[in-house]
Amino acid sequence: MDDIIIVGAGIGGLTLGLALHQAGIPCCIYESVPDIKAIGVGINLLPHATKEFAALGLEDELSRVAIETRDATFFNRFGQLIYQEPLGRAAGYDHPQFSIHRGDLQMVLLEAFRARVGADRLITNRHCAGVTQDATSVTVTFSDGVGGANRVAVRGRAAIACDGINSAIRKQFFPDEGEPRYSGVNMWRGVTRWKPMLSGASMVRAGWLSHVKMVIYPIRAAGSDGLQLINWVAEIETPNYRKRDWNRAGTLDDFIGAFADWHFDWLDVPAFIRAADSVLEFPMVDQDPLPRWSFGRVTLLGDAAHPMVPRGSNGAGQAILDARVLTAALVGHPDPAAAFAVYEKQRLEATTRIVLTNRSNPPDAILREVFQRTHDQPFAAIDDVISRDELVALSEGYKRIAGYSKDALRQS
Ligand SMILES: Cc1cc2nc3c(=O)[nH]c(=O)nc-3n(C[C@H](O)[C@H](O)[C@H](O)COP(=O)(O)OP(=O)(O)OC[C@H]3O[C@@H](n4cnc5c(N)ncnc54)[C@H](O)[C@@H]3O)c2cc1C
């Protein structure tokens, strides 16, 4: 009854559980799936997120399974270099940028939670169906798995919805919201075992969405065969899409043709894609920002609160920042409703700006700018197209909005 109930053991829910425990606040996590499996492909953790993991004592664990990303490198679809800048520690940050398999990240968090908080504090096969509250407590109802017939009601001091983009609790408070909003861009994603390319720790963005844009970065160090596990995403403006399902298999023939000419000295892209372990297909979706997240003793966190299109490497990071701010608010305010109001004040406007900027001006705006100015033709020299100062300004502008400019991080 004294517990904070966390709904969902994804990246946000597990980070929140660890942060609350570190602050001495009892909590229990309830997760829909019966077994938490290492699902997903690549995810990036920018220095504002890794700073929080360092505070939770997890930086060493993560560095063992992640790649410390060193540079962002942008090319046009003809393989011409547009812009390169250092990232993470290589750029002078106090904390690294990690590129990591989502499953590896979730497993590090899960093991830490079980070891520190207790395995009995994470209950699986509990699919949240709704929440009610009175003046002193909340009651969250769970079925045994999605569509399960058996129901259990759990009482706690407060409830935090960390149940992702299809959040049941968000739907309860905003029943008319409708399905996630399609951006017009479909994504095919996969991982390929391949020899290191460029710096061996590069985050590559190439091409542009109207033809095809590619994002490539390694997520696991090379094994004895010298091959890294390399994450890739192909993004194409496509009118039709199917509902997001993290496990939906994609078909190579639906998109590989767009890469027919992508044979570069640093990578043969069609061969690289064909060598993938498997291909997944997701539509790029988000939701319009909400006017509020908190309703008395209940609030939303992570994708449940502010789903965003994955164009700024910020979805996981913002969930992690939410967890830190929410924990600090609960430490400062014994009344959860007061704490949630403080949390919402600090985080709602900040994440709204990111959701909207990810739609209009994420880091790949650099590619759009060059695509438009060159009319999708090769250039003789990049300086004739766009100055270094303009490129730096585009990149730095996003960092400021997303909260990871070096100055902002040192002050926080
Ligand atoms: C299976 C899966 C694979 C993903 N793969 C990628 C990827 O490859 N790359 C990427 O960038 N992002 C991926 N994401 C999304 C990414 O994890 C989030 O965008 C981000 O990390 C924010 O995390 P979150 O905790 O808010 O949401 P999530 O990480 O999505 O976690 C939500 C959790 O809540 C659980 N849940 C959902 N509904 C209920 C319910 N009604 N009751 C109880 N529990 C519930 C889910 O099973 C999940 O464990 C994936 C998410 C999932 C669930």
Coordinates of C-alpha atoms and ligand atoms in Angstrom, one line a residue:
M1 CA 0.0 0.0 0.0
D2 CA 3.0 2.3 0.5
D3 CA 4.4 1.4 -2.9
I4 CA 4.6 3.6 -5.9
I5 CA 3.1 1.4 -8.7
I6 CA 5.1 1.5 -11.9
V7 CA 3.2 0.2 -14.9
G8 CA 5.6 -1.2 -17.6
A9 CA 9.1 -2.6 -17.4
G10 CA 10.5 -0.9 -20.5
I11 CA 13.4 1.5 -20.5
G12 CA 11.5 4.3 -18.6
G13 CA 9.9 2.0 -16.0
L14 CA 13.0 0.1 -15.0
T15 CA 15.1 3.4 -14.8
L16 CA 12.4 4.9 -12.6
G17 CA 12.4 1.8 -10.4
L18 CA 16.1 2.0 -9.9
A19 CA 16.0 5.8 -9.3
L20 CA 13.2 5.5 -6.7
H21 CA 15.0 2.7 -4.9
Q22 CA 18.2 4.7 -4.8
A23 CA 16.2 7.5 -3.2
G24 CA 14.7 5.2 -0.6
I25 CA 11.1 5.3 -2.1
P26 CA 9.4 1.8 -2.2
C27 CA 8.1 0.8 -5.6
C28 CA 6.8 -2.2 -7.5
I29 CA 6.8 -2.7 -11.3
Y30 CA 4.0 -4.5 -13.1
E31 CA 4.7 -5.6 -16.7
S32 CA 2.3 -6.9 -19.3
V33 CA 4.5 -9.6 -21.0
P34 CA 5.1 -13.0 -19.2
D35 CA 8.8 -13.0 -19.9
I36 CA 10.9 -9.9 -20.6
K37 CA 13.0 -10.7 -23.6
A38 CA 15.8 -8.7 -25.2
I39 CA 13.6 -7.3 -28.0
G40 CA 14.3 -4.5 -30.4
V41 CA 17.3 -3.2 -32.4
G42 CA 19.5 -0.2 -31.9
I43 CA 19.0 2.7 -29.5
N44 CA 21.2 5.7 -28.7
L45 CA 21.8 7.2 -25.3
L46 CA 23.1 10.8 -25.5
P47 CA 25.3 12.3 -22.8
H48 CA 22.3 13.7 -20.9
A49 CA 21.0 10.2 -20.5
T50 CA 24.3 8.5 -19.7
K51 CA 24.9 11.1 -17.1
E52 CA 21.8 9.8 -15.3
F53 CA 23.0 6.2 -15.7
A54 CA 26.4 7.2 -14.2
A55 CA 24.5 8.6 -11.2
L56 CA 22.7 5.2 -10.9
G57 CA 26.1 3.4 -11.0
L58 CA 25.4 1.8 -14.3
E59 CA 28.0 3.4 -16.7
D60 CA 30.5 0.5 -16.4
E61 CA 27.8 -2.1 -17.0
L62 CA 26.6 -0.3 -20.1
S63 CA 30.0 0.4 -21.5
R64 CA 30.7 -3.4 -21.5
V65 CA 27.7 -4.0 -23.8
A66 CA 27.5 -0.8 -25.8
I67 CA 29.6 1.0 -28.4
E68 CA 30.9 4.4 -27.3
T69 CA 29.9 6.5 -30.3
R70 CA 32.6 8.9 -31.5
D71 CA 31.3 10.8 -34.4
A72 CA 28.2 11.8 -36.4
T73 CA 28.9 11.7 -40.1
F74 CA 26.5 12.9 -42.8
F75 CA 26.6 11.9 -46.5
N76 CA 24.4 12.6 -49.5
R77 CA 23.0 9.7 -51.5
F78 CA 26.0 9.8 -53.8
G79 CA 28.3 9.0 -50.9
Q80 CA 29.7 12.5 -50.7
L81 CA 30.7 13.7 -47.2
I82 CA 28.6 16.6 -46.0
Y83 CA 29.5 17.1 -42.4
Q84 CA 31.3 15.3 -39.6
E85 CA 31.4 16.2 -35.9
P86 CA 32.7 14.4 -32.8
L87 CA 30.1 13.0 -30.3
G88 CA 30.1 12.2 -26.6
R89 CA 33.4 12.2 -24.8
A90 CA 35.2 12.8 -28.1
A91 CA 33.3 16.1 -28.3
G92 CA 34.4 17.0 -24.8
Y93 CA 31.3 15.9 -22.9
D94 CA 31.8 14.6 -19.4
H95 CA 29.7 11.5 -20.3
P96 CA 29.7 9.2 -23.3
Q97 CA 27.2 8.7 -26.1
F98 CA 26.3 5.0 -26.2
S99 CA 24.8 3.1 -29.2
I100 CA 23.3 -0.1 -27.8
H101 CA 21.0 -2.9 -28.6
R102 CA 17.7 -2.1 -26.9
G103 CA 17.6 -5.6 -25.5
D104 CA 21.1 -5.2 -24.0
L105 CA 20.0 -2.0 -22.4
Q106 CA 16.8 -3.5 -21.0
M107 CA 18.7 -6.5 -19.6
V108 CA 21.3 -4.3 -17.8
L109 CA 18.4 -2.4 -16.2
L110 CA 16.5 -5.5 -15.4
E111 CA 19.4 -7.3 -13.8
A112 CA 20.2 -4.2 -11.7
F113 CA 16.6 -3.8 -10.7
R114 CA 16.3 -7.5 -9.6
A115 CA 19.6 -7.4 -7.7
R116 CA 19.1 -4.1 -6.0
V117 CA 15.3 -3.8 -5.5
G118 CA 14.4 -7.5 -5.5
A119 CA 13.1 -9.9 -8.1
D120 CA 9.7 -10.0 -6.2
R121 CA 9.3 -6.3 -6.9
L122 CA 8.8 -6.9 -10.6
I123 CA 5.7 -8.8 -11.5
T124 CA 5.2 -9.9 -15.1
N125 CA 2.1 -11.1 -16.9
R126 CA 0.2 -8.1 -15.5
H127 CA -1.5 -6.1 -18.2
C128 CA -2.9 -2.8 -16.9
A129 CA -6.6 -2.3 -17.6
G130 CA -7.2 0.9 -15.7
V131 CA -6.7 2.9 -12.6
T132 CA -8.9 4.5 -9.9
Q133 CA -8.0 6.6 -6.9
D134 CA -9.3 8.2 -3.7
A135 CA -7.8 10.7 -1.3
T136 CA -5.0 8.5 -0.1
S137 CA -4.4 5.8 -2.6
V138 CA -4.7 4.4 -6.1
T139 CA -6.0 1.0 -7.3
V140 CA -4.6 -0.4 -10.5
T141 CA -6.4 -3.2 -12.2
F142 CA -4.4 -5.8 -14.2
S143 CA -5.4 -8.8 -16.3
D144 CA -3.1 -11.8 -16.7
G145 CA -1.5 -10.7 -20.0
V146 CA -3.2 -8.9 -22.9
G147 CA -6.8 -9.9 -23.1
G148 CA -6.4 -12.2 -20.0
A149 CA -9.6 -13.2 -18.1
N150 CA -8.3 -13.1 -14.6
R151 CA -8.2 -9.7 -12.9
V152 CA -6.3 -8.5 -9.9
A153 CA -6.5 -5.1 -8.2
V154 CA -3.3 -3.6 -6.6
R155 CA -3.4 -0.7 -4.2
G156 CA -0.5 1.8 -3.9
R157 CA 0.4 5.3 -2.9
A158 CA 0.5 6.5 -6.5
A159 CA 0.8 5.1 -10.0
I160 CA 3.1 6.0 -12.9
A161 CA 2.3 4.9 -16.4
C162 CA 5.5 3.8 -18.2
D163 CA 3.5 1.5 -20.6
G164 CA 4.8 3.0 -23.8
I165 CA 3.2 4.4 -26.9
N166 CA 0.0 2.4 -26.6
S167 CA -0.4 3.3 -22.9
A168 CA -3.6 2.0 -21.4
I169 CA -3.6 4.7 -18.7
R170 CA -3.0 7.5 -21.3
K171 CA -6.1 6.1 -23.2
Q172 CA -8.1 6.1 -20.0
F173 CA -7.4 9.9 -19.5
F174 CA -7.6 10.8 -23.2
P175 CA -10.2 8.4 -24.6
D176 CA -10.7 10.4 -27.8
E177 CA -7.1 10.8 -28.8
G178 CA -7.1 8.1 -31.5
E179 CA -4.2 6.1 -33.0
P180 CA -0.6 7.4 -33.1
R181 CA -0.1 10.0 -35.9
Y182 CA 1.8 8.7 -38.9
S183 CA 4.6 11.0 -40.1
G184 CA 4.4 9.8 -43.7
V185 CA 7.7 8.0 -43.4
N186 CA 8.0 4.2 -43.1
M187 CA 11.1 2.5 -41.6
W188 CA 12.7 -0.8 -42.2
R189 CA 15.2 -1.7 -39.5
G190 CA 17.7 -4.5 -39.0
V191 CA 21.1 -5.5 -37.7
T192 CA 24.0 -6.9 -39.8
R193 CA 27.2 -8.5 -38.7
W194 CA 29.8 -6.5 -40.7
K195 CA 33.4 -5.3 -40.4
P196 CA 33.8 -1.9 -38.7
M197 CA 33.3 1.0 -41.1
L198 CA 34.6 4.6 -41.0
S199 CA 35.9 5.3 -37.4
G200 CA 34.4 2.0 -36.2
A201 CA 32.2 4.1 -33.9
S202 CA 30.4 6.4 -36.4
M203 CA 26.8 7.3 -36.4
V204 CA 26.1 7.7 -40.2
R205 CA 23.1 9.5 -41.7
A206 CA 22.9 9.5 -45.5
G207 CA 20.5 10.4 -48.3
W208 CA 17.1 12.0 -47.8
L209 CA 13.6 10.7 -47.0
S210 CA 11.9 11.4 -50.4
H211 CA 14.4 9.0 -52.1
V212 CA 15.7 7.0 -49.1
K213 CA 17.5 8.0 -46.0
M214 CA 19.8 5.6 -44.1
V215 CA 20.9 5.6 -40.5
I216 CA 23.8 3.2 -39.6
Y217 CA 25.7 2.7 -36.3
P218 CA 27.4 -0.2 -34.6
I219 CA 25.8 -1.4 -31.3
R220 CA 28.1 -4.3 -30.2
A221 CA 31.9 -4.6 -30.3
A222 CA 33.5 -6.9 -32.8
G223 CA 33.9 -10.5 -31.7
S224 CA 36.7 -12.9 -32.6
D225 CA 35.6 -12.9 -36.2
G226 CA 36.3 -9.1 -36.4
L227 CA 32.6 -8.3 -37.1
Q228 CA 30.5 -5.7 -35.2
L229 CA 26.8 -5.9 -34.8
I230 CA 25.7 -2.9 -36.8
N231 CA 22.2 -1.3 -36.6
W232 CA 20.6 0.2 -39.7
V233 CA 17.4 2.0 -40.5
A234 CA 16.0 2.7 -44.0
E235 CA 13.5 5.6 -44.0
I236 CA 11.3 6.3 -47.0
E237 CA 8.4 8.6 -47.5
T238 CA 5.5 6.2 -48.1
P239 CA 1.8 6.9 -48.1
N240 CA 0.7 3.5 -46.7
Y241 CA 1.7 2.0 -43.5
R242 CA 0.7 -0.8 -41.0
K243 CA 0.1 -0.3 -37.3
R244 CA 3.3 -0.3 -35.3
D245 CA 4.2 -3.7 -33.9
W246 CA 7.7 -3.9 -32.6
N247 CA 8.0 -7.5 -33.9
R248 CA 6.6 -7.0 -37.4
A249 CA 8.8 -8.6 -40.1
G250 CA 9.6 -6.5 -43.1
T251 CA 10.2 -7.5 -46.7
L252 CA 13.6 -6.7 -48.3
D253 CA 12.0 -6.2 -51.8
D254 CA 9.8 -3.4 -50.4
F255 CA 12.8 -1.1 -50.0
I256 CA 16.1 -2.5 -51.2
G257 CA 15.6 -1.1 -54.8
A258 CA 16.1 2.4 -53.4
F259 CA 19.7 1.5 -52.6
A260 CA 20.6 0.1 -56.0
D261 CA 23.4 2.7 -56.6
W262 CA 24.6 2.9 -53.0
H263 CA 28.1 1.3 -53.6
F264 CA 30.5 3.5 -51.6
D265 CA 34.2 3.1 -50.7
W266 CA 33.2 2.9 -47.1
L267 CA 30.2 0.5 -47.5
D268 CA 28.4 -1.5 -50.2
V269 CA 24.9 -0.7 -48.8
P270 CA 22.8 -3.3 -50.8
A271 CA 25.2 -6.1 -49.8
F272 CA 25.2 -4.9 -46.2
I273 CA 21.4 -4.9 -46.0
R274 CA 21.1 -8.3 -47.7
A275 CA 23.4 -9.7 -45.0
A276 CA 21.0 -8.7 -42.2
D277 CA 20.0 -11.2 -39.6
S278 CA 16.3 -10.1 -40.1
V279 CA 14.3 -7.1 -41.2
L280 CA 11.6 -5.3 -39.1
E281 CA 9.1 -2.8 -40.4
F282 CA 7.8 0.1 -38.3
P283 CA 5.8 3.2 -39.3
M284 CA 7.4 6.4 -37.9
V285 CA 4.7 7.7 -35.6
D286 CA 4.2 10.0 -32.6
Q287 CA 1.3 11.7 -30.9
D288 CA 0.4 15.4 -30.5
P289 CA 1.7 16.7 -27.2
L290 CA -0.8 16.5 -24.3
P291 CA -2.0 19.5 -22.3
R292 CA -1.4 17.6 -19.0
W293 CA 0.0 14.2 -17.8
S294 CA -0.9 14.2 -14.1
F295 CA -4.3 13.4 -12.6
G296 CA -4.0 13.5 -8.8
R297 CA -2.0 10.4 -7.8
V298 CA -1.4 9.2 -11.4
T299 CA 1.0 10.5 -14.0
L300 CA 2.6 9.4 -17.3
L301 CA 6.3 9.0 -18.1
G302 CA 8.4 8.2 -21.3
D303 CA 6.6 7.2 -24.5
A304 CA 3.3 7.1 -22.6
A305 CA 3.6 10.8 -22.0
H306 CA 5.4 12.1 -25.1
P307 CA 5.9 9.6 -27.9
M308 CA 8.2 11.1 -30.5
V309 CA 9.4 10.2 -34.0
P310 CA 12.9 8.6 -33.7
R311 CA 14.8 11.3 -35.6
G312 CA 16.9 12.8 -32.7
S313 CA 18.1 9.7 -30.8
N314 CA 16.0 11.0 -27.9
G315 CA 13.1 8.7 -27.1
A316 CA 14.9 6.6 -24.5
G317 CA 16.9 9.6 -23.2
Q318 CA 13.8 11.6 -22.5
A319 CA 12.2 8.7 -20.6
I320 CA 15.4 8.5 -18.5
L321 CA 15.4 12.3 -17.8
D322 CA 11.7 12.0 -16.7
A323 CA 12.6 9.3 -14.2
R324 CA 15.3 11.5 -12.6
V325 CA 13.0 14.6 -12.4
L326 CA 10.0 12.5 -11.1
T327 CA 12.2 10.9 -8.4
A328 CA 13.5 14.3 -7.2
A329 CA 10.0 15.6 -7.1
L330 CA 8.8 12.7 -5.0
V331 CA 11.8 13.1 -2.6
G332 CA 10.8 16.8 -2.2
H333 CA 7.1 16.4 -1.9
P334 CA 5.6 13.6 0.3
D335 CA 2.2 14.2 -1.4
P336 CA 2.4 12.5 -4.8
A337 CA -0.1 14.8 -6.4
A338 CA 2.1 17.8 -5.5
A339 CA 5.2 15.9 -6.7
F340 CA 3.5 15.1 -10.0
A341 CA 2.6 18.7 -10.6
V342 CA 6.2 19.7 -10.1
Y343 CA 7.4 17.0 -12.4
E344 CA 4.9 17.9 -15.1
K345 CA 5.9 21.6 -14.9
Q346 CA 9.6 20.7 -15.4
R347 CA 9.1 18.1 -18.2
L348 CA 5.9 18.7 -20.2
E349 CA 7.0 21.9 -22.0
A350 CA 10.5 20.7 -22.5
T351 CA 9.4 17.4 -24.1
T352 CA 6.7 19.1 -26.2
R353 CA 9.4 21.2 -27.8
I354 CA 11.4 18.0 -28.7
V355 CA 8.3 16.2 -30.1
L356 CA 7.6 19.1 -32.4
T357 CA 11.2 19.7 -33.3
N358 CA 11.7 16.0 -34.2
R359 CA 8.9 16.5 -36.7
S360 CA 10.3 19.7 -38.3
N361 CA 14.0 20.1 -37.6
P362 CA 15.8 17.1 -36.1
P363 CA 19.6 16.6 -36.7
D364 CA 18.9 15.2 -40.2
A365 CA 17.7 18.7 -41.2
I366 CA 21.4 18.9 -42.4
L367 CA 20.6 16.3 -45.1
R368 CA 17.3 18.0 -46.1
E369 CA 19.1 21.3 -46.5
V370 CA 21.8 19.9 -48.8
F371 CA 19.2 17.9 -50.7
Q372 CA 17.1 21.0 -51.4
R373 CA 20.1 23.3 -52.3
T374 CA 21.7 20.8 -54.7
H375 CA 18.3 19.7 -56.1
D376 CA 19.4 16.1 -55.3
Q377 CA 22.5 16.3 -57.5
P378 CA 26.2 15.6 -56.6
F379 CA 28.2 18.7 -55.6
A380 CA 31.7 19.8 -56.5
A381 CA 32.6 21.1 -53.1
I382 CA 30.3 21.2 -50.0
D383 CA 31.4 24.7 -49.1
D384 CA 29.7 25.9 -52.3
V385 CA 26.5 24.5 -51.0
I386 CA 26.4 25.2 -47.3
S387 CA 29.0 26.8 -45.0
R388 CA 30.5 24.9 -42.0
D389 CA 29.0 27.6 -39.7
E390 CA 25.5 26.8 -41.0
L391 CA 26.0 23.1 -40.5
V392 CA 27.3 23.6 -37.0
A393 CA 24.3 25.9 -36.2
L394 CA 21.8 23.3 -37.4
S395 CA 23.5 20.6 -35.2
E396 CA 23.9 22.8 -32.2
G397 CA 20.3 24.1 -32.4
Y398 CA 18.9 20.6 -31.9
K399 CA 21.2 19.9 -29.0
R400 CA 20.0 23.0 -27.2
I401 CA 16.3 22.1 -27.7
A402 CA 16.8 18.5 -26.7
G403 CA 18.8 19.5 -23.6
Y404 CA 22.2 18.1 -24.2
S405 CA 24.3 21.1 -25.3
K406 CA 27.6 20.9 -23.3
D407 CA 27.0 24.1 -21.3
A408 CA 23.4 23.0 -20.3
L409 CA 24.6 19.6 -19.1
R410 CA 27.5 21.0 -17.1
Q411 CA 25.0 23.4 -15.3
S412 CA 22.3 20.8 -14.6
Ligands
LIG1 C1 9.3 -4.6 -27.6 C2 9.8 -3.2 -27.8 C3 10.9 -3.0 -28.8 C4 11.4 -1.7 -29.0 N1 12.4 -1.6 -30.0 C5 12.9 -0.4 -30.2 C6 14.0 -0.2 -31.0 O1 14.5 -1.2 -31.6 N2 14.6 1.0 -31.2 C7 14.0 2.1 -30.6 O2 14.5 3.2 -30.7 N3 13.0 2.0 -29.7 C8 12.4 0.8 -29.5 N4 11.4 0.6 -28.6 C9 10.8 1.9 -28.0 C10 11.7 2.4 -26.9 O3 12.1 1.5 -25.9 C11 11.0 3.6 -26.3 O4 10.7 4.5 -27.3 C12 11.9 4.4 -25.3 O5 12.9 3.7 -24.8 C13 11.0 4.9 -24.2 O6 10.8 3.9 -23.2 P1 9.4 3.6 -22.5 O7 9.8 2.9 -21.2 O8 8.6 4.9 -22.3 O9 8.6 2.6 -23.4 P2 8.9 1.1 -23.8 O10 10.4 0.9 -23.8 O11 8.1 0.9 -25.1 O12 8.3 0.3 -22.6 C14 6.9 0.1 -22.4 C15 6.7 -1.1 -21.5 O13 5.4 -1.2 -21.0 C16 4.9 -2.5 -21.3 N5 3.4 -2.4 -21.4 C17 2.7 -1.9 -22.5 N6 1.4 -1.9 -22.2 C18 1.3 -2.3 -20.9 C19 0.1 -2.5 -20.1 N7 -1.1 -2.2 -20.5 N8 0.4 -2.9 -18.8 C20 1.6 -3.2 -18.4 N9 2.7 -3.1 -19.1 C21 2.5 -2.6 -20.4 C22 5.6 -3.0 -22.5 O14 5.6 -4.4 -22.6 C23 7.0 -2.4 -22.3 O15 7.8 -3.3 -21.5 C24 10.8 -0.6 -28.3 C25 9.8 -0.8 -27.4 C26 9.3 -2.1 -27.2 C27 8.2 -2.3 -26.1

